[in-house]
């Protein structure tokens, strides 16, 4: 153990940490109940609604929110935008923890958790789900290798391995593989619903769904990294890195521009624009998800005064996150229309999801306290 | 030789012998369900109900009329469920049935989402849940027998034979009885064609059939995106490497 065992002097166990721990324990209890009692008693899933909160939030949304990992490493290593280097580790950590939670969520959701390894053995390359499982696990491996060196700082005897993992010869292939794998599964999570063209509402049904999922994931990833940078500056009493936040806001605005333009062109080409104003529940959901949570933040984040004011930045980046969450929910729920089910998550489902989020925040806090995540340059020497 | 079945809805009298025979052959419990306001019983297909007759009221020449529609898996020629399954637990056999391997299945339930006819059902209340659906009595068909429901039917509602003969028979019946059948063989083109096909005297829409089902192979929708991913990945890797080399030139000595 090096002399630098802590990287933040703030107390680790504050009241909010205890709340997180409590939620984590409740969630773990709920997860154990699901494993012991089965999906039927633990969830409100049914033949009319086979996919619920866990697939929609823990897996689909979780993966989108963790997209900051590959986006920021792409900016720093591939595009050589050094400005964002101070947040690379935090973004990668978020992605690593995000995927850890996604894997746990997926493990609990599948009916036979003990057979999760089958997808690696029984190849079925015509299945979108197979592609997702393979890319997801490989990308998790990439993130693990990116995360490992910081953990190894705790074991001085392994410093040689740490140096190898941090060398350019390792980092660059990892980053490139990470971007490829992210494209593969981020888009395929939308690709899952290409097979239900007649069930999705026209506002969401498109042969371009996989590309729209990828583009919206980049928006979500950038928004997530911004919010996390703001919140952790606050929590650890650091000065907010306003230059980085301003740049991230600009990045989010550009990503939103590409995403909203692609979606509007797709709706226009397919003649589905009238559905936006038909006044139905679907059109209202669309107006909220797309108008208020994508177009609006795009317009406001284009203004520098908004990007340099922390409260408004937090508000609009928050809207972007909410919009992507709604996008995922809208697609999954509308893919199950006409299957005859009504669904609201059970307490066990909610407890597991809340527990996973709490666990993620708890582990994040643990990692930034004891590992060189923030401003690594100051500590590594 | 691939087998097929023609269901002639006009012949069914709603005796439900097929339901009983199916339960008996597959050792399924006879569940209890109270009155549900219709004669259709049970109300839904489920993990232990592979088939059922749905009773559909209607009107013809100002007279009330009944139609009795047999529901079960249609055994698509190119099944969405089989293409969706990440582990190949669902497979189309060359004899016609779409069968399920419960040992391979991981329980992701994507087959249930993917099926355009909402056929696969799940055993929600067990700790080792399987996907369940009509398997075309693949065991009986392999042994040269007809499926249990067809064996039990007193009205010859279903015609079981080689798929080509079944399609020809459907066309013949429509051609030979002008005015009796509507000119639509459900399943001939729906979802790219199914092994079980239907003919009817009433529009299929009225009988609870989904007529919005796309007349194309469902696996092709996902394959259009999936098949391009390896090429895109290679292209991405090449482009990213080139950009990385270009953008990072001259910064070799710096720490990463």
Coordinates of C-alpha atoms in Angstrom, one line a residue:
Chain A
X1 CA 0.0 0.0 0.0
X2 CA 1.4 3.4 -1.0
X3 CA 1.4 6.3 1.3
X4 CA -1.4 7.8 -0.7
X5 CA -4.2 5.5 0.5
X6 CA -6.9 8.2 0.2
X7 CA -7.4 10.7 -2.5
X8 CA -10.0 12.8 -0.7
X9 CA -9.9 14.1 2.8
X10 CA -13.7 14.4 3.1
X11 CA -15.3 11.8 5.4
X12 CA -16.4 8.7 3.6
X13 CA -19.3 7.8 5.9
X14 CA -21.6 10.8 5.7
X15 CA -25.4 10.4 6.3
X16 CA -26.0 10.1 2.6
X17 CA -23.5 7.3 2.4
X18 CA -25.5 5.4 5.0
X19 CA -28.7 6.0 3.1
X20 CA -27.0 4.6 0.0
X21 CA -25.9 1.6 2.0
X22 CA -29.3 1.0 3.3
X23 CA -30.9 1.2 -0.2
X24 CA -28.2 -1.2 -1.4
X25 CA -29.0 -3.7 1.3
X26 CA -32.8 -3.5 0.6
X27 CA -32.1 -4.0 -3.1
X28 CA -29.9 -7.0 -2.3
X29 CA -32.6 -8.5 -0.2
X30 CA -35.1 -8.0 -3.1
X31 CA -32.6 -9.6 -5.5
X32 CA -32.3 -12.6 -3.2
X33 CA -36.1 -12.9 -3.0
X34 CA -36.3 -12.9 -6.8
X35 CA -33.7 -15.7 -7.0
X36 CA -35.4 -17.7 -4.3
X37 CA -39.1 -17.2 -5.4
X38 CA -38.8 -16.8 -9.2
X39 CA -39.9 -14.2 -11.6
X40 CA -43.7 -14.7 -11.1
X41 CA -43.9 -13.9 -7.4
X42 CA -41.2 -11.3 -7.5
X43 CA -42.2 -9.2 -10.5
X44 CA -45.4 -8.0 -12.2
X45 CA -44.2 -9.4 -15.5
X46 CA -46.7 -11.6 -17.5
X47 CA -47.2 -13.2 -20.9
X48 CA -48.8 -9.9 -22.0
X49 CA -45.8 -7.9 -20.8
X50 CA -42.6 -10.0 -20.7
X51 CA -40.2 -7.1 -20.4
X52 CA -40.5 -4.6 -17.6
X53 CA -38.5 -2.2 -15.5
X54 CA -35.3 -4.3 -15.3
X55 CA -34.8 -4.7 -19.0
X56 CA -35.9 -1.1 -19.8
X57 CA -34.1 0.8 -17.0
X58 CA -31.4 -1.4 -15.6
X59 CA -30.2 -2.7 -19.0
X60 CA -31.3 -0.5 -21.9
X61 CA -31.1 2.9 -20.0
X62 CA -28.1 1.8 -18.0
X63 CA -26.1 1.1 -21.1
X64 CA -27.1 4.4 -22.7
X65 CA -26.1 6.4 -19.6
X66 CA -22.7 4.6 -19.5
X67 CA -22.0 5.7 -23.0
X68 CA -19.8 8.5 -21.6
X69 CA -17.0 6.0 -21.2
X70 CA -16.3 5.4 -24.9
X71 CA -17.3 9.0 -25.9
X72 CA -14.7 10.6 -23.6
X73 CA -11.9 8.1 -24.3
X74 CA -12.6 8.7 -28.0
X75 CA -12.2 12.5 -27.5
X76 CA -9.1 12.2 -25.4
X77 CA -7.1 9.4 -27.0
X78 CA -8.4 9.3 -30.6
X79 CA -9.0 13.0 -31.2
X80 CA -6.3 14.1 -28.7
X81 CA -8.5 16.7 -27.1
X82 CA -6.3 17.0 -24.0
X83 CA -8.7 19.3 -22.2
X84 CA -10.9 16.4 -21.2
X85 CA -8.1 14.3 -19.8
X86 CA -8.9 15.2 -16.2
X87 CA -12.4 13.6 -16.5
X88 CA -11.3 10.5 -18.5
X89 CA -10.9 8.3 -15.4
X90 CA -14.2 9.4 -13.9
X91 CA -16.0 8.7 -17.2
X92 CA -14.4 5.3 -17.5
X93 CA -15.2 4.5 -13.9
X94 CA -18.8 5.5 -14.5
X95 CA -19.0 3.3 -17.5
X96 CA -17.3 0.4 -15.7
X97 CA -19.7 0.6 -12.7
X98 CA -22.6 1.2 -15.1
X99 CA -21.9 -2.0 -17.0
X100 CA -21.3 -3.9 -13.8
X101 CA -24.9 -2.9 -12.7
X102 CA -26.2 -3.8 -16.2
X103 CA -24.8 -7.3 -15.9
X104 CA -26.3 -7.7 -12.5
X105 CA -29.7 -6.4 -13.8
X106 CA -29.6 -8.8 -16.8
X107 CA -28.6 -11.7 -14.6
X108 CA -31.6 -11.1 -12.3
X109 CA -34.0 -10.6 -15.2
X110 CA -33.3 -13.7 -17.3
X111 CA -35.4 -16.7 -16.2
X112 CA -32.4 -19.0 -15.8
X113 CA -29.6 -16.9 -14.4
X114 CA -27.3 -19.9 -13.9
X115 CA -27.3 -20.5 -17.7
X116 CA -26.2 -16.9 -18.6
X117 CA -23.0 -18.3 -20.1
X118 CA -24.9 -20.2 -22.8
X119 CA -24.7 -17.2 -25.2
X120 CA -20.9 -17.5 -25.3
X121 CA -21.1 -21.2 -26.1
X122 CA -24.1 -21.6 -28.4
X123 CA -23.4 -19.1 -31.0
X124 CA -26.5 -17.7 -32.9
X125 CA -25.1 -14.9 -35.0
X126 CA -28.6 -14.2 -36.5
X127 CA -29.8 -13.0 -33.1
X128 CA -29.5 -9.3 -32.1
X129 CA -29.6 -10.5 -28.5
X130 CA -26.5 -12.7 -29.1
X131 CA -24.6 -9.8 -30.6
X132 CA -25.5 -7.6 -27.6
X133 CA -24.4 -10.2 -25.0
X134 CA -21.1 -10.8 -26.8
X135 CA -20.3 -7.0 -27.3
X136 CA -21.5 -6.2 -23.8
X137 CA -19.3 -8.8 -22.1
X138 CA -16.3 -7.9 -24.3
X139 CA -16.7 -4.2 -23.6
X140 CA -17.0 -5.0 -19.9
X141 CA -13.7 -6.7 -20.2
X142 CA -12.2 -3.6 -21.9
X143 CA -13.5 -1.4 -19.1
X144 CA -12.1 -3.8 -16.5
X145 CA -8.7 -3.5 -18.1
X146 CA -9.0 0.2 -18.2
X147 CA -10.0 0.3 -14.6
X148 CA -7.5 -2.2 -13.3
X149 CA -4.4 0.0 -13.3
X150 CA -6.0 2.4 -10.7
X151 CA -6.8 -0.5 -8.5
X152 CA -3.3 -1.8 -8.9
X153 CA -1.9 1.5 -7.4
X154 CA -2.9 -0.2 -4.1
X155 CA -0.6 -3.1 -4.7
X156 CA 3.0 -1.8 -5.1
X157 CA 4.3 -5.2 -6.0
X158 CA 2.2 -5.2 -9.1
X159 CA 3.4 -1.8 -10.3
X160 CA 5.0 -3.4 -13.4
X161 CA 1.6 -4.8 -14.5
X162 CA 0.1 -1.4 -13.9
X163 CA 2.7 0.3 -16.1
X164 CA 2.1 -2.2 -18.9
X165 CA -1.7 -1.6 -18.7
X166 CA -1.2 2.1 -18.9
X167 CA 1.2 2.0 -21.8
X168 CA 0.1 3.4 -25.2
X169 CA 0.5 0.0 -26.8
X170 CA -2.3 -1.3 -24.5
X171 CA -4.5 1.8 -24.1
X172 CA -5.0 2.7 -27.7
X173 CA -6.1 -0.8 -28.9
X174 CA -8.4 -0.9 -25.8
X175 CA -9.9 2.5 -26.6
X176 CA -10.5 1.5 -30.3
X177 CA -12.0 -1.8 -29.3
X178 CA -14.2 0.0 -26.8
X179 CA -15.6 2.3 -29.4
X180 CA -16.3 -0.5 -31.9
X181 CA -17.9 -2.7 -29.2
X182 CA -20.0 0.2 -28.0
X183 CA -21.2 1.0 -31.4
X184 CA -22.1 -2.7 -31.8
X185 CA -24.2 -3.1 -28.7
X186 CA -25.5 0.5 -28.2
X187 CA -27.0 0.3 -31.7
X188 CA -28.2 -3.2 -31.3
X189 CA -30.2 -2.4 -28.2
X190 CA -32.4 -0.4 -30.7
X191 CA -31.9 -3.2 -33.2
X192 CA -33.8 -5.5 -30.9
X193 CA -37.0 -3.8 -31.9
X194 CA -36.4 -3.9 -35.6
X195 CA -38.3 -7.2 -35.4
X196 CA -41.5 -5.6 -34.1
X197 CA -42.2 -3.1 -36.9
X198 CA -45.9 -3.6 -36.9
X199 CA -46.2 -3.2 -33.1
X200 CA -44.2 -0.1 -32.5
X201 CA -46.0 3.2 -32.9
X202 CA -45.0 5.0 -36.2
X203 CA -43.2 7.7 -34.1
X204 CA -40.7 5.1 -32.9
X205 CA -40.9 2.4 -35.6
X206 CA -38.1 2.8 -38.2
X207 CA -35.6 0.6 -39.9
X208 CA -33.0 3.2 -38.6
X209 CA -33.9 2.5 -34.9
X210 CA -30.4 1.0 -34.2
X211 CA -28.7 4.1 -35.5
X212 CA -31.0 6.4 -33.5
X213 CA -30.2 4.4 -30.4
X214 CA -26.5 4.9 -31.0
X215 CA -26.8 8.7 -31.6
X216 CA -29.1 9.2 -28.6
X217 CA -26.7 7.1 -26.4
X218 CA -23.9 9.6 -27.2
X219 CA -26.1 12.5 -26.0
X220 CA -26.9 10.5 -22.8
X221 CA -23.3 9.7 -22.2
X222 CA -22.2 13.3 -22.5
X223 CA -25.0 14.5 -20.3
X224 CA -24.2 11.9 -17.7
X225 CA -20.5 12.8 -17.6
X226 CA -21.4 16.5 -17.3
X227 CA -23.8 16.0 -14.4
X228 CA -21.5 13.6 -12.7
X229 CA -18.6 16.1 -13.0
X230 CA -20.8 18.8 -11.5
X231 CA -22.1 16.7 -8.7
X232 CA -18.8 15.2 -7.7
X233 CA -17.1 18.7 -7.7
X234 CA -19.9 19.7 -5.3
X235 CA -19.5 16.5 -3.1
X236 CA -15.8 16.7 -2.8
X237 CA -15.5 20.4 -2.4
X238 CA -13.5 21.0 -5.6
X239 CA -13.8 23.9 -8.0
X240 CA -16.1 22.9 -10.8
X241 CA -14.1 22.5 -14.0
X242 CA -16.0 25.1 -15.9
X243 CA -13.9 25.0 -19.1
X244 CA -14.5 21.2 -19.4
X245 CA -18.2 21.6 -18.5
X246 CA -18.6 24.3 -21.1
X247 CA -17.0 22.0 -23.7
X248 CA -19.1 19.0 -22.7
X249 CA -22.2 21.2 -23.1
X250 CA -21.2 22.2 -26.6
X251 CA -20.5 18.5 -27.3
X252 CA -24.0 17.6 -26.0
X253 CA -25.6 20.3 -28.2
X254 CA -23.8 19.0 -31.3
X255 CA -24.7 15.4 -30.5
X256 CA -28.3 16.4 -30.0
X257 CA -28.3 18.3 -33.3
X258 CA -27.1 15.2 -35.1
X259 CA -29.6 13.0 -33.3
X260 CA -32.6 15.2 -33.6
X261 CA -31.8 16.0 -37.3
X262 CA -31.5 12.3 -38.1
X263 CA -34.8 11.5 -36.3
X264 CA -36.7 14.4 -38.0
X265 CA -35.4 13.4 -41.4
X266 CA -36.4 9.8 -40.7
X267 CA -39.9 10.8 -39.7
X268 CA -40.2 13.1 -42.6
X269 CA -39.0 10.6 -45.2
X270 CA -41.4 8.0 -43.9
X271 CA -44.2 10.5 -43.8
X272 CA -44.8 10.1 -40.1
X273 CA -44.6 13.8 -39.1
X274 CA -48.4 14.1 -38.8
X275 CA -48.4 11.6 -35.9
X276 CA -46.5 14.1 -33.8
X277 CA -49.6 16.3 -33.7
X278 CA -52.4 13.8 -33.6
X279 CA -52.9 14.5 -29.9
X280 CA -52.9 10.9 -28.7
X281 CA -51.0 9.6 -25.7
X282 CA -48.2 8.5 -28.0
X283 CA -47.8 11.9 -29.5
X284 CA -47.7 13.6 -26.1
X285 CA -45.0 11.2 -25.0
X286 CA -43.1 11.9 -28.1
X287 CA -43.5 15.7 -27.7
X288 CA -42.1 15.4 -24.1
X289 CA -39.4 12.9 -25.0
X290 CA -38.2 14.6 -28.2
X291 CA -39.4 18.2 -28.1
X292 CA -38.8 19.1 -24.4
X293 CA -36.0 16.7 -23.7
X294 CA -34.0 16.8 -26.9
X295 CA -34.8 19.8 -29.1
X296 CA -35.2 22.3 -26.2
X297 CA -31.8 21.4 -24.6
X298 CA -30.2 21.5 -28.0
X299 CA -31.3 25.0 -28.5
X300 CA -30.4 26.2 -25.1
X301 CA -27.0 24.4 -24.9
X302 CA -26.1 26.1 -28.1
X303 CA -25.9 29.4 -26.1
X304 CA -22.7 30.0 -24.3
X305 CA -24.4 31.9 -21.4
X306 CA -26.3 28.7 -20.6
X307 CA -23.2 26.5 -20.8
X308 CA -21.3 28.7 -18.4
X309 CA -24.0 28.9 -15.8
X310 CA -23.9 25.8 -13.6
X311 CA -27.6 25.7 -12.5
X312 CA -28.9 26.0 -16.1
X313 CA -26.3 23.5 -17.4
X314 CA -27.4 21.0 -14.7
X315 CA -31.0 21.6 -15.7
X316 CA -30.6 21.1 -19.5
X317 CA -28.2 18.2 -19.2
X318 CA -30.7 16.6 -16.8
X319 CA -33.4 17.1 -19.4
X320 CA -31.3 15.2 -21.9
X321 CA -30.9 12.3 -19.5
X322 CA -34.7 12.2 -18.9
X323 CA -35.3 12.3 -22.6
X324 CA -33.1 9.3 -23.3
X325 CA -34.7 7.4 -20.4
X326 CA -38.1 8.1 -21.9
X327 CA -37.0 7.1 -25.4
X328 CA -36.0 3.7 -24.1
X329 CA -39.2 3.3 -22.1
X330 CA -41.4 4.4 -25.0
X331 CA -39.8 1.9 -27.4
X332 CA -40.0 -1.0 -25.0
X333 CA -43.5 -0.3 -23.9
X334 CA -44.8 0.2 -27.4
X335 CA -43.1 -2.9 -28.6
X336 CA -45.4 -4.8 -26.2
X337 CA -48.6 -3.2 -27.3
X338 CA -51.4 -5.6 -28.3
X339 CA -49.9 -8.4 -26.3
X340 CA -52.7 -7.9 -23.8
X341 CA -50.8 -7.0 -20.7
X342 CA -51.0 -4.1 -18.2
X343 CA -47.9 -3.5 -16.2
X344 CA -46.6 -1.5 -13.4
X345 CA -43.4 -2.6 -11.6
X346 CA -43.7 -4.5 -8.4
X347 CA -42.1 -3.4 -5.1
X348 CA -39.4 -6.0 -5.6
X349 CA -38.6 -4.8 -9.1
X350 CA -38.4 -1.2 -7.9
X351 CA -36.3 -2.1 -4.8
X352 CA -33.8 -3.9 -7.0
X353 CA -33.5 -1.0 -9.5
X354 CA -33.1 1.5 -6.7
X355 CA -30.6 -0.7 -5.0
X356 CA -28.6 -1.0 -8.2
X357 CA -28.5 2.7 -8.7
X358 CA -27.6 3.3 -5.0
X359 CA -24.9 0.6 -5.2
X360 CA -23.5 2.3 -8.3
X361 CA -23.2 5.7 -6.5
X362 CA -21.8 4.0 -3.4
X363 CA -19.1 2.2 -5.4
X364 CA -18.3 5.4 -7.3
X365 CA -17.8 7.2 -4.0
X366 CA -15.7 4.4 -2.7
X367 CA -13.5 4.4 -5.8
X368 CA -13.0 8.2 -6.0
X369 CA -12.0 8.2 -2.3
X370 CA -9.5 5.5 -2.4
X371 CA -8.3 5.3 -6.0
X372 CA -6.6 7.9 -8.2
X373 CA -9.7 8.9 -10.2
X374 CA -9.7 12.7 -10.1
X375 CA -6.8 14.8 -11.3
X376 CA -4.5 11.7 -11.5
X377 CA -1.5 13.9 -12.4
X378 CA -1.3 15.4 -8.9
X379 CA -1.2 12.0 -7.2
X380 CA 0.7 9.7 -9.5
X381 CA 4.1 11.3 -8.9
Chain B
X1 CA -40.4 -33.4 -46.5
X2 CA -41.8 -30.3 -44.8
X3 CA -45.2 -30.8 -43.4
X4 CA -48.0 -28.2 -43.3
X5 CA -51.6 -27.9 -42.0
X6 CA -54.6 -26.2 -43.6
X7 CA -57.2 -25.1 -41.0
X8 CA -60.6 -24.7 -42.7
X9 CA -62.4 -22.4 -40.2
X10 CA -65.8 -23.0 -41.9
X11 CA -65.7 -26.7 -40.8
X12 CA -65.1 -26.2 -37.1
X13 CA -68.0 -26.7 -34.7
X14 CA -66.2 -25.6 -31.6
X15 CA -66.2 -29.0 -29.7
X16 CA -62.7 -28.3 -28.4
X17 CA -61.6 -32.0 -28.7
X18 CA -58.3 -30.6 -30.1
X19 CA -57.8 -28.6 -26.8
X20 CA -58.3 -31.7 -24.8
X21 CA -56.2 -33.9 -27.0
X22 CA -53.3 -31.3 -26.9
X23 CA -53.5 -31.2 -23.1
X24 CA -53.5 -35.0 -22.9
X25 CA -50.6 -35.6 -25.3
X26 CA -48.4 -33.0 -23.5
X27 CA -49.5 -33.9 -20.0
X28 CA -50.7 -30.4 -19.3
X29 CA -52.9 -29.6 -16.3
X30 CA -56.5 -28.6 -17.1
X31 CA -56.7 -25.2 -15.4
X32 CA -59.7 -23.6 -14.0
X33 CA -60.9 -20.3 -15.2
X34 CA -64.3 -18.8 -14.2
X35 CA -66.7 -17.4 -16.7
X36 CA -65.1 -14.6 -18.7
X37 CA -68.0 -13.2 -20.7
X38 CA -67.3 -15.2 -23.8
X39 CA -67.4 -18.9 -24.8
X40 CA -63.7 -18.8 -25.4
X41 CA -62.0 -20.9 -22.8
X42 CA -59.3 -20.5 -21.6
X43 CA -59.1 -16.8 -22.3
X44 CA -55.5 -16.8 -23.4
X45 CA -52.9 -19.3 -24.6
X46 CA -50.5 -20.0 -21.8
X47 CA -47.5 -22.1 -20.8
X48 CA -49.8 -25.1 -20.4
X49 CA -52.3 -24.3 -23.1
X50 CA -50.7 -24.7 -26.5
X51 CA -54.0 -24.4 -28.4
X52 CA -57.5 -23.3 -27.9
X53 CA -60.6 -22.4 -29.9
X54 CA -61.7 -18.8 -29.9
X55 CA -65.4 -18.3 -30.3
X56 CA -66.2 -15.3 -32.5
X57 CA -69.7 -14.0 -32.8
X58 CA -70.8 -12.3 -36.0
X59 CA -73.6 -11.6 -38.4
X60 CA -74.4 -12.8 -41.8
X61 CA -77.6 -12.0 -43.8
X62 CA -79.0 -10.4 -40.7
X63 CA -78.6 -13.7 -38.9
X64 CA -76.2 -14.2 -36.0
X65 CA -73.4 -16.6 -36.7
X66 CA -70.5 -18.2 -35.0
X67 CA -67.0 -18.8 -36.1
X68 CA -64.6 -21.1 -34.2
X69 CA -61.0 -20.3 -34.7
X70 CA -58.2 -22.6 -33.7
X71 CA -55.2 -20.7 -32.3
X72 CA -51.7 -22.2 -31.9
X73 CA -48.2 -21.5 -33.1
X74 CA -48.3 -21.0 -36.9
X75 CA -44.7 -22.4 -37.3
X76 CA -43.3 -19.7 -39.6
X77 CA -41.1 -20.8 -42.5
X78 CA -38.6 -18.2 -41.2
X79 CA -39.5 -17.8 -37.5
X80 CA -38.9 -14.5 -35.8
X81 CA -38.5 -16.3 -32.5
X82 CA -35.7 -18.6 -33.8
X83 CA -33.8 -15.6 -35.2
X84 CA -34.3 -13.7 -32.0
X85 CA -33.0 -16.4 -29.7
X86 CA -29.4 -15.7 -28.6
X87 CA -28.6 -19.3 -28.0
X88 CA -30.6 -21.1 -30.7
X89 CA -33.0 -22.7 -28.3
X90 CA -35.8 -22.3 -30.8
X91 CA -35.3 -23.9 -34.2
X92 CA -37.2 -24.6 -37.4
X93 CA -36.8 -28.2 -38.3
X94 CA -36.8 -29.3 -41.9
X95 CA -40.0 -31.3 -41.2
X96 CA -41.9 -28.1 -40.4
X97 CA -42.2 -27.7 -36.6
X98 CA -40.5 -24.9 -34.7
X99 CA -39.2 -26.6 -31.6
X100 CA -37.7 -25.5 -28.3
X101 CA -34.7 -26.8 -26.4
X102 CA -35.3 -25.9 -22.7
X103 CA -31.8 -26.8 -21.8
X104 CA -30.2 -24.1 -24.1
X105 CA -32.7 -21.4 -23.2
X106 CA -31.4 -18.7 -20.8
X107 CA -34.9 -17.1 -20.3
X108 CA -34.3 -13.7 -21.9
X109 CA -37.9 -13.8 -23.4
X110 CA -36.9 -12.0 -26.6
X111 CA -38.8 -14.6 -28.5
X112 CA -42.0 -13.4 -26.8
X113 CA -41.3 -9.9 -28.0
X114 CA -40.2 -10.9 -31.5
X115 CA -43.1 -13.3 -32.4
X116 CA -45.6 -11.3 -34.6
X117 CA -48.4 -13.7 -33.5
X118 CA -47.7 -13.4 -29.7
X119 CA -47.4 -17.1 -29.4
X120 CA -44.5 -18.0 -27.0
X121 CA -45.6 -18.1 -23.4
X122 CA -43.6 -18.3 -20.2
X123 CA -43.7 -20.4 -17.0
X124 CA -43.6 -17.4 -14.7
X125 CA -44.3 -19.4 -11.5
X126 CA -41.4 -21.9 -11.5
X127 CA -37.8 -21.5 -10.5
X128 CA -36.6 -23.2 -13.7
X129 CA -39.0 -21.5 -16.2
X130 CA -39.3 -22.7 -19.8
X131 CA -40.8 -21.0 -22.8
X132 CA -43.8 -22.9 -24.0
X133 CA -45.7 -23.0 -27.2
X134 CA -47.2 -25.5 -29.7
X135 CA -44.5 -27.8 -31.0
X136 CA -46.5 -29.2 -33.9
X137 CA -46.3 -32.5 -32.0
X138 CA -42.8 -32.8 -33.5
X139 CA -42.4 -36.2 -31.7
X140 CA -45.6 -37.6 -33.4
X141 CA -44.7 -36.1 -36.8
X142 CA -41.3 -37.6 -36.6
X143 CA -42.9 -41.0 -36.0
X144 CA -45.1 -40.6 -39.1
X145 CA -48.2 -39.6 -37.1
X146 CA -50.4 -36.5 -37.4
X147 CA -50.4 -34.0 -34.5
X148 CA -52.7 -34.9 -31.5
X149 CA -55.2 -32.1 -32.2
X150 CA -55.7 -33.2 -35.8
X151 CA -56.1 -36.8 -34.7
X152 CA -58.8 -35.8 -32.3
X153 CA -60.8 -33.6 -34.6
X154 CA -64.2 -35.1 -35.6
X155 CA -64.9 -32.6 -38.4
X156 CA -61.7 -32.8 -40.4
X157 CA -61.1 -29.1 -39.8
X158 CA -57.4 -29.6 -40.3
X159 CA -55.7 -31.1 -43.3
X160 CA -52.2 -32.4 -42.6
X161 CA -49.9 -33.3 -45.4
X162 CA -46.8 -32.1 -47.3
X163 CA -46.7 -28.4 -47.3
X164 CA -47.0 -28.0 -51.0
X165 CA -50.1 -30.3 -51.1
X166 CA -51.6 -28.3 -48.2
X167 CA -51.2 -25.0 -50.1
X168 CA -52.6 -26.6 -53.3
X169 CA -55.6 -27.9 -51.3
X170 CA -56.3 -24.4 -49.9
X171 CA -56.3 -23.0 -53.4
X172 CA -58.5 -25.7 -54.7
X173 CA -61.1 -25.3 -52.0
X174 CA -61.3 -21.5 -52.6
X175 CA -61.5 -22.1 -56.4
X176 CA -64.0 -25.0 -56.2
X177 CA -66.5 -23.2 -53.9
X178 CA -67.2 -19.8 -55.3
X179 CA -68.9 -17.6 -52.8
X180 CA -68.1 -19.8 -49.8
X181 CA -64.6 -18.7 -48.9
X182 CA -63.0 -15.2 -49.0
X183 CA -60.0 -15.1 -51.3
X184 CA -57.3 -15.0 -48.7
X185 CA -55.1 -17.8 -47.5
X186 CA -53.8 -16.5 -44.1
X187 CA -50.3 -17.6 -43.6
X188 CA -49.4 -18.0 -47.3
X189 CA -47.5 -14.7 -47.2
X190 CA -48.0 -13.4 -43.6
X191 CA -44.6 -13.2 -41.9
X192 CA -43.0 -14.6 -45.0
X193 CA -45.2 -17.7 -44.9
X194 CA -46.2 -20.2 -42.2
X195 CA -46.5 -23.9 -42.0
X196 CA -50.0 -23.6 -40.7
X197 CA -52.4 -21.8 -43.0
X198 CA -56.0 -20.8 -42.7
X199 CA -59.0 -20.4 -45.0
X200 CA -62.2 -18.7 -43.9
X201 CA -65.7 -17.5 -44.9
X202 CA -65.2 -14.3 -43.0
X203 CA -62.5 -11.6 -43.3
X204 CA -59.6 -12.7 -41.0
X205 CA -59.6 -9.3 -39.3
X206 CA -63.0 -10.1 -37.8
X207 CA -61.7 -13.4 -36.5
X208 CA -59.0 -11.9 -34.3
X209 CA -56.2 -12.5 -36.8
X210 CA -53.6 -9.7 -37.0
X211 CA -53.8 -8.6 -40.7
X212 CA -51.2 -5.9 -40.0
X213 CA -48.5 -8.6 -39.9
X214 CA -45.9 -7.7 -42.5
X215 CA -45.8 -10.0 -45.5
X216 CA -42.1 -10.6 -45.3
X217 CA -39.6 -12.7 -43.4
X218 CA -39.3 -11.1 -39.9
X219 CA -35.7 -12.2 -39.4
X220 CA -34.7 -10.1 -42.4
X221 CA -35.6 -6.9 -40.5
X222 CA -32.9 -7.5 -37.9
X223 CA -30.5 -9.2 -40.2
X224 CA -30.4 -6.0 -42.4
X225 CA -28.8 -4.2 -39.4
X226 CA -26.9 -7.1 -37.9
X227 CA -25.2 -8.4 -41.0
X228 CA -23.5 -5.0 -41.5
X229 CA -22.1 -4.7 -38.0
X230 CA -18.8 -6.7 -38.6
X231 CA -18.0 -4.5 -41.7
X232 CA -18.9 -1.3 -39.9
X233 CA -16.7 -2.4 -36.9
X234 CA -13.7 -3.1 -39.2
X235 CA -14.3 0.3 -40.9
X236 CA -14.6 2.1 -37.6
X237 CA -11.4 0.5 -36.3
X238 CA -9.4 1.5 -39.4
X239 CA -10.8 5.0 -39.4
X240 CA -10.2 5.5 -35.7
X241 CA -6.7 4.2 -35.9
X242 CA -6.0 6.6 -38.8
X243 CA -7.4 9.5 -36.9
X244 CA -5.6 8.5 -33.7
X245 CA -2.2 8.3 -35.5
X246 CA -2.9 11.7 -37.3
X247 CA -4.2 13.5 -34.2
X248 CA -1.4 12.2 -31.9
X249 CA 1.5 12.7 -34.2
X250 CA 4.4 14.4 -32.5
X251 CA 3.1 13.6 -29.0
X252 CA 4.9 10.3 -28.6
X253 CA 7.1 11.2 -25.8
X254 CA 4.2 12.4 -23.6
X255 CA 2.6 10.3 -21.0
X256 CA -0.7 8.9 -22.0

